[in-house]
Amino acid sequence: MALDAVALAKGICRCVDASRAIEDKLGSITTIEVDQNKDSMIEGDQTPPNVRQLERDLLLSLGPSLGRSAESLLVLALLHMRSLSHNVASAGGNMGLRVTRKNIDELAEALMPALEYTQVEQMGVGCILLSALTDGKEATKDFSRETARTLREQLLSLA
């Protein structure tokens, strides 16, 4: 059974975009906190410290979850591509081969633009490192990049 390729691609794009936006926001919140510690209050910022802390805590919870979701969707797409390629290799009937070939083409048409847009192969997914231990940060970053590279290679080889 084929997955909805467009929905899968949209999910990857949205999770990566949201996790990167949260990562950027967390960076700006940290910068503001450092500046405020130096200069007391920044003019025009009337946000109470407890509200900023609540926002930060919520973003720290949501960001890594979206990053892991993006990685999970990449893995799902890769596994689905491998399953379809196995079906092509083992297809005995002409009709089964045509249906599987069509599914592969649809998957490639949806996922290639998503990979181009998100640039996960170069940048990884956002916020995924926030929940990782210091020793595992680079391995976690490399996992999403490698998964995206492998997915692209499979898509290109089968399309």
Coordinates of N, CA and C in Angstrom, one line a residue:
M1 N 0.8 -1.2 0.0 CA 0.0 0.0 0.0 C 0.9 1.2 0.0
A2 N 0.6 2.2 -0.8 CA 1.4 3.4 -1.0 C 0.9 4.5 0.0
L3 N 1.9 5.2 0.5 CA 1.6 6.3 1.4 C 1.3 7.6 0.5
D4 N 0.7 8.5 1.1 CA 0.4 9.8 0.4 C 1.7 10.6 0.3
A5 N 2.3 10.6 -0.9 CA 3.6 11.2 -1.0 C 3.6 12.7 -0.8
V6 N 2.5 13.4 -1.2 CA 2.4 14.8 -1.0 C 2.3 15.1 0.5
A7 N 1.5 14.4 1.2 CA 1.3 14.6 2.6 C 2.6 14.3 3.4
L8 N 3.4 13.3 3.0 CA 4.7 13.0 3.6 C 5.6 14.2 3.3
A9 N 5.7 14.7 2.1 CA 6.6 15.8 1.8 C 6.2 17.1 2.6
K10 N 4.9 17.3 2.6 CA 4.4 18.5 3.4 C 4.8 18.4 4.9
G11 N 4.6 17.2 5.4 CA 5.0 17.0 6.8 C 6.4 17.2 7.1
I12 N 7.3 16.8 6.2 CA 8.7 17.0 6.3 C 9.0 18.5 6.3
C13 N 8.5 19.2 5.3 CA 8.7 20.6 5.2 C 8.2 21.4 6.4
R14 N 7.0 21.1 6.9 CA 6.4 21.8 8.0 C 7.1 21.6 9.3
C15 N 7.5 20.3 9.5 CA 8.2 20.0 10.8 C 9.6 20.6 10.8
V16 N 10.3 20.6 9.7 CA 11.6 21.2 9.6 C 11.5 22.7 9.7
D17 N 10.6 23.3 9.0 CA 10.4 24.8 9.1 C 10.1 25.2 10.5
A18 N 9.2 24.5 11.2 CA 8.8 24.9 12.5 C 9.9 24.7 13.5
S19 N 10.6 23.6 13.4 CA 11.7 23.3 14.4 C 12.8 24.3 14.2
R20 N 13.1 24.7 13.0 CA 14.1 25.8 12.7 C 13.7 27.1 13.2
A21 N 12.4 27.5 13.1 CA 11.9 28.7 13.6 C 12.0 28.8 15.1
I22 N 11.7 27.7 15.7 CA 11.8 27.6 17.2 C 13.2 27.7 17.6
E23 N 14.1 27.1 16.9 CA 15.5 27.2 17.2 C 16.0 28.6 17.1
D24 N 15.5 29.4 16.1 CA 15.9 30.8 15.9 C 15.3 31.6 17.1
K25 N 14.0 31.3 17.4 CA 13.4 32.1 18.5 C 14.1 31.8 19.8
L26 N 14.5 30.6 20.1 CA 15.2 30.3 21.3 C 16.5 31.0 21.3
G27 N 17.2 31.1 20.2 CA 18.4 31.9 20.1 C 18.2 33.4 20.5
S28 N 17.1 33.9 20.0 CA 16.8 35.3 20.2 C 16.4 35.6 21.7
I29 N 15.7 34.6 22.3 CA 15.3 34.7 23.7 C 16.5 34.7 24.6
T30 N 17.5 33.8 24.3 CA 18.7 33.7 25.0 C 19.5 35.0 24.9
T31 N 19.6 35.5 23.7 CA 20.3 36.8 23.5 C 19.6 37.9 24.3
I32 N 18.3 38.0 24.3 CA 17.6 39.0 25.0 C 17.9 38.9 26.5
E33 N 17.9 37.7 27.0 CA 18.1 37.4 28.4 C 19.5 37.9 28.8
V34 N 20.5 37.6 28.0 CA 21.9 38.0 28.3 C 22.0 39.5 28.3
D35 N 21.3 40.2 27.3 CA 21.3 41.6 27.2 C 20.6 42.3 28.4
Q36 N 19.6 41.7 28.8 CA 18.8 42.2 29.9 C 19.6 42.1 31.2
N37 N 20.4 41.0 31.4 CA 21.2 40.9 32.6 C 22.2 42.0 32.6
K38 N 22.7 42.4 31.5 CA 23.7 43.5 31.4 C 23.1 44.8 31.6
D39 N 22.0 45.1 30.9 CA 21.4 46.4 30.9 C 20.1 46.6 31.6
S40 N 19.7 45.6 32.4 CA 18.5 45.6 33.2 C 17.3 45.4 32.2
M41 N 16.6 46.4 31.8 CA 15.5 46.2 30.9 C 15.7 46.9 29.6
I42 N 15.4 46.3 28.5 CA 15.5 46.9 27.1 C 14.3 47.7 26.9
E43 N 14.5 48.9 26.4 CA 13.3 49.8 26.1 C 12.3 49.2 25.2
G44 N 11.0 49.3 25.6 CA 9.9 48.8 24.8 C 9.6 47.4 25.1
D45 N 10.4 46.6 25.8 CA 10.1 45.2 26.1 C 9.4 45.2 27.5
Q46 N 8.2 45.1 27.5 CA 7.4 45.0 28.8 C 7.0 43.6 29.1
T47 N 7.6 42.6 28.5 CA 7.2 41.2 28.8 C 7.8 40.8 30.2
P48 N 6.9 40.4 31.1 CA 7.4 40.0 32.4 C 8.3 38.8 32.3
P49 N 9.3 38.7 33.1 CA 10.3 37.6 33.1 C 9.7 36.2 33.2
N50 N 8.6 36.1 34.0 CA 8.0 34.8 34.1 C 7.3 34.3 32.8
V51 N 6.8 35.3 32.0 CA 6.2 34.9 30.7 C 7.2 34.5 29.7
R52 N 8.4 35.2 29.7 CA 9.5 34.8 28.9 C 10.0 33.4 29.2
Q53 N 10.1 33.1 30.5 CA 10.5 31.8 30.9 C 9.5 30.7 30.5
L54 N 8.2 31.0 30.7 CA 7.2 30.0 30.2 C 7.3 29.8 28.7
E55 N 7.5 30.9 28.0 CA 7.6 30.8 26.5 C 8.8 29.9 26.2
R56 N 9.9 30.2 26.8 CA 11.2 29.4 26.6 C 11.0 28.0 26.9
D57 N 10.4 27.7 28.0 CA 10.2 26.3 28.5 C 9.3 25.5 27.4
L58 N 8.2 26.2 27.0 CA 7.3 25.6 26.0 C 8.1 25.3 24.7
L59 N 8.9 26.3 24.2 CA 9.6 26.1 23.0 C 10.7 25.0 23.1
L60 N 11.3 24.9 24.3 CA 12.3 23.9 24.6 C 11.6 22.5 24.5
S61 N 10.3 22.4 24.8 CA 9.6 21.2 24.8 C 9.2 20.9 23.3
L62 N 8.6 21.8 22.7 CA 8.0 21.7 21.3 C 9.1 21.5 20.3
G63 N 10.2 22.3 20.3 CA 11.2 22.3 19.3 C 11.8 20.9 19.0
P64 N 12.3 20.2 20.0 CA 12.9 18.9 19.8 C 11.9 17.9 19.3
S65 N 10.6 18.0 19.8 CA 9.6 17.1 19.3 C 9.3 17.2 17.8
L66 N 9.3 18.5 17.3 CA 9.1 18.7 15.9 C 10.3 18.2 15.1
G67 N 11.5 18.4 15.7 CA 12.8 17.9 15.0 C 12.8 16.4 14.9
R68 N 12.4 15.7 16.0 CA 12.3 14.3 15.9 C 11.2 13.8 15.0
S69 N 10.1 14.6 14.9 CA 9.0 14.2 13.9 C 9.5 14.4 12.5
A70 N 10.3 15.4 12.2 CA 10.9 15.6 10.9 C 11.8 14.4 10.6
E71 N 12.6 14.0 11.5 CA 13.5 12.8 11.3 C 12.7 11.6 11.1
S72 N 11.7 11.4 11.9 CA 10.8 10.2 11.7 C 10.2 10.1 10.3
L73 N 9.7 11.3 9.8 CA 9.1 11.4 8.5 C 10.2 11.0 7.4
L74 N 11.4 11.5 7.6 CA 12.5 11.2 6.6 C 12.7 9.7 6.6
V75 N 12.8 9.1 7.8 CA 13.0 7.6 7.9 C 11.8 6.9 7.3
L76 N 10.6 7.3 7.5 CA 9.4 6.7 6.9 C 9.5 6.8 5.4
A77 N 9.8 7.9 4.9 CA 9.9 8.1 3.4 C 11.0 7.2 2.8
L78 N 12.1 7.0 3.5 CA 13.2 6.2 3.1 C 12.8 4.7 3.1
L79 N 12.1 4.3 4.2 CA 11.6 2.9 4.2 C 10.6 2.6 3.2
H80 N 9.7 3.6 3.0 CA 8.7 3.4 1.9 C 9.3 3.3 0.6
M81 N 10.3 4.1 0.3 CA 11.0 4.1 -1.0 C 11.7 2.7 -1.2
R82 N 12.3 2.2 -0.1 CA 12.9 0.9 -0.2 C 11.9 -0.2 -0.4
S83 N 10.8 -0.1 0.2 CA 9.7 -1.1 0.0 C 9.2 -1.1 -1.4
L84 N 9.0 0.1 -2.0 CA 8.5 0.2 -3.3 C 9.6 -0.3 -4.3
S85 N 10.9 -0.1 -4.0 CA 11.9 -0.6 -4.9 C 12.0 -2.1 -4.9
H86 N 11.7 -2.6 -3.7 CA 11.7 -4.1 -3.5 C 10.5 -4.7 -4.3
N87 N 9.4 -4.0 -4.3 CA 8.2 -4.4 -5.1 C 8.5 -4.4 -6.6
V88 N 9.2 -3.4 -7.0 CA 9.6 -3.4 -8.4 C 10.4 -4.5 -8.8
A89 N 11.4 -4.8 -8.0 CA 12.3 -5.9 -8.2 C 11.6 -7.3 -8.2
S90 N 10.6 -7.4 -7.4 CA 10.0 -8.7 -7.3 C 8.6 -8.8 -8.1
A91 N 8.3 -7.7 -8.8 CA 7.0 -7.7 -9.5 C 7.0 -8.7 -10.6
G92 N 6.1 -9.6 -10.6 CA 6.0 -10.6 -11.6 C 5.1 -10.2 -12.8
G93 N 4.0 -9.6 -12.4 CA 3.0 -9.1 -13.4 C 3.3 -7.7 -13.9
N94 N 2.9 -7.5 -15.1 CA 3.1 -6.2 -15.7 C 2.2 -5.1 -15.0
M95 N 1.0 -5.4 -14.6 CA 0.1 -4.5 -13.9 C 0.7 -4.0 -12.6
G96 N 1.2 -5.0 -11.8 CA 1.8 -4.7 -10.5 C 3.1 -3.8 -10.7
L97 N 3.8 -4.0 -11.7 CA 5.0 -3.2 -11.9 C 4.6 -1.8 -12.3
R98 N 3.6 -1.6 -13.1 CA 3.1 -0.3 -13.5 C 2.6 0.5 -12.3
V99 N 1.9 -0.1 -11.4 CA 1.3 0.5 -10.2 C 2.5 1.0 -9.3
T100 N 3.4 0.1 -9.1 CA 4.6 0.4 -8.2 C 5.4 1.4 -8.8
R101 N 5.7 1.4 -10.1 CA 6.5 2.4 -10.8 C 5.8 3.8 -10.7
K102 N 4.5 3.8 -10.8 CA 3.7 5.0 -10.6 C 3.9 5.6 -9.2
N103 N 3.8 4.7 -8.2 CA 4.0 5.1 -6.8 C 5.4 5.7 -6.6
I104 N 6.4 5.1 -7.2 CA 7.8 5.6 -7.0 C 7.9 7.0 -7.7
D105 N 7.3 7.1 -8.8 CA 7.4 8.4 -9.5 C 6.7 9.5 -8.7
E106 N 5.5 9.2 -8.2 CA 4.8 10.1 -7.3 C 5.6 10.5 -6.1
L107 N 6.2 9.5 -5.5 CA 7.0 9.8 -4.3 C 8.2 10.7 -4.6
A108 N 8.9 10.4 -5.7 CA 10.0 11.2 -6.2 C 9.6 12.6 -6.5
E109 N 8.5 12.8 -7.2 CA 8.0 14.1 -7.5 C 7.6 14.9 -6.3
A110 N 7.2 14.3 -5.2 CA 6.8 15.0 -4.0 C 8.0 15.3 -3.1
L111 N 8.9 14.3 -3.0 CA 10.0 14.4 -2.0 C 11.2 15.2 -2.5
M112 N 11.5 15.1 -3.8 CA 12.7 15.9 -4.3 C 12.5 17.4 -4.0
P113 N 11.4 18.0 -4.3 CA 11.3 19.4 -4.0 C 11.3 19.7 -2.5
A114 N 10.8 18.7 -1.7 CA 10.9 18.9 -0.2 C 12.3 18.9 0.3
L115 N 13.1 18.0 -0.3 CA 14.5 17.9 0.1 C 15.3 19.2 -0.4
E116 N 14.9 19.7 -1.5 CA 15.6 20.9 -2.0 C 15.2 22.1 -1.2
Y117 N 13.9 22.2 -0.8 CA 13.4 23.3 0.0 C 14.0 23.3 1.4
T118 N 14.0 22.2 2.1 CA 14.5 22.1 3.4 C 16.0 22.1 3.6
Q119 N 16.7 21.6 2.6 CA 18.1 21.4 2.6 C 18.6 20.6 3.8
V120 N 17.8 19.6 4.2 CA 18.2 18.8 5.4 C 19.5 18.1 5.2
E121 N 19.9 17.8 3.9 CA 21.2 17.1 3.7 C 22.3 18.0 4.1
Q122 N 22.2 19.3 4.0 CA 23.3 20.2 4.4 C 23.1 20.7 5.8
M123 N 21.9 21.1 6.2 CA 21.6 21.8 7.5 C 21.1 20.9 8.6
G124 N 20.6 19.7 8.3 CA 20.0 18.8 9.3 C 18.6 19.4 9.6
V125 N 18.0 18.9 10.7 CA 16.7 19.5 11.1 C 16.9 20.3 12.3
G126 N 16.1 21.3 12.5 CA 16.3 22.3 13.6 C 15.8 21.7 14.9
C127 N 16.4 22.2 16.0 CA 16.0 21.8 17.4 C 16.3 20.4 17.8
I128 N 16.7 19.5 16.9 CA 16.9 18.2 17.3 C 18.0 18.0 18.3
L129 N 19.0 19.0 18.3 CA 20.1 18.9 19.2 C 19.8 19.4 20.6
L130 N 18.7 20.1 20.8 CA 18.4 20.7 22.1 C 18.2 19.6 23.1
S131 N 17.7 18.4 22.7 CA 17.5 17.4 23.7 C 18.6 16.3 23.7
A132 N 19.5 16.5 22.9 CA 20.6 15.5 22.8 C 21.7 15.8 23.8
L133 N 22.4 14.8 24.3 CA 23.5 15.1 25.2 C 24.7 15.6 24.3
T134 N 25.6 16.3 25.0 CA 26.7 16.9 24.3 C 27.5 15.9 23.4
D135 N 27.7 14.7 23.9 CA 28.5 13.8 23.2 C 27.7 13.3 21.9
G136 N 26.4 13.3 22.0 CA 25.6 12.8 20.9 C 25.1 13.8 19.9
K137 N 25.5 15.1 20.1 CA 25.0 16.1 19.2 C 25.4 15.9 17.8
E138 N 26.6 15.7 17.5 CA 27.1 15.5 16.1 C 26.5 14.3 15.5
A139 N 26.4 13.2 16.2 CA 25.8 12.0 15.7 C 24.4 12.2 15.3
T140 N 23.6 12.9 16.2 CA 22.2 13.2 15.9 C 22.1 14.1 14.6
K141 N 22.9 15.1 14.5 CA 22.9 15.9 13.3 C 23.2 15.1 12.1
D142 N 24.2 14.3 12.2 CA 24.6 13.5 11.0 C 23.5 12.5 10.6
F143 N 22.8 12.0 11.6 CA 21.7 11.0 11.2 C 20.7 11.6 10.3
S144 N 20.2 12.8 10.6 CA 19.2 13.4 9.7 C 19.8 13.7 8.3
R145 N 21.0 14.2 8.3 CA 21.7 14.5 7.1 C 21.9 13.3 6.2
E146 N 22.4 12.2 6.8 CA 22.6 11.0 6.1 C 21.3 10.3 5.6
T147 N 20.3 10.4 6.4 CA 19.0 9.8 6.0 C 18.5 10.6 4.8
A148 N 18.6 11.9 4.8 CA 18.2 12.7 3.7 C 19.0 12.4 2.4
R149 N 20.3 12.3 2.6 CA 21.2 12.0 1.5 C 20.9 10.6 0.9
T150 N 20.7 9.6 1.7 CA 20.3 8.3 1.3 C 19.0 8.3 0.5
L151 N 18.0 9.0 1.1 CA 16.7 9.1 0.4 C 16.9 9.7 -0.9
R152 N 17.6 10.8 -1.1 CA 17.8 11.5 -2.4 C 18.5 10.5 -3.3
E153 N 19.5 9.8 -2.9 CA 20.2 8.9 -3.8 C 19.3 7.8 -4.3
Q154 N 18.4 7.2 -3.4 CA 17.5 6.2 -3.8 C 16.5 6.8 -4.8
L155 N 16.0 8.0 -4.5 CA 15.0 8.6 -5.4 C 15.6 8.8 -6.8
L156 N 16.8 9.3 -6.8 CA 17.5 9.5 -8.1 C 17.8 8.2 -8.9
S157 N 18.1 7.2 -8.1 CA 18.4 5.9 -8.8 C 17.2 5.2 -9.3
L158 N 16.0 5.4 -8.7 CA 14.8 4.8 -9.1 C 13.9 5.6 -10.1
A159 N 14.1 6.9 -10.0 CA 13.2 7.8 -10.8 C 13.6 7.8 -12.3

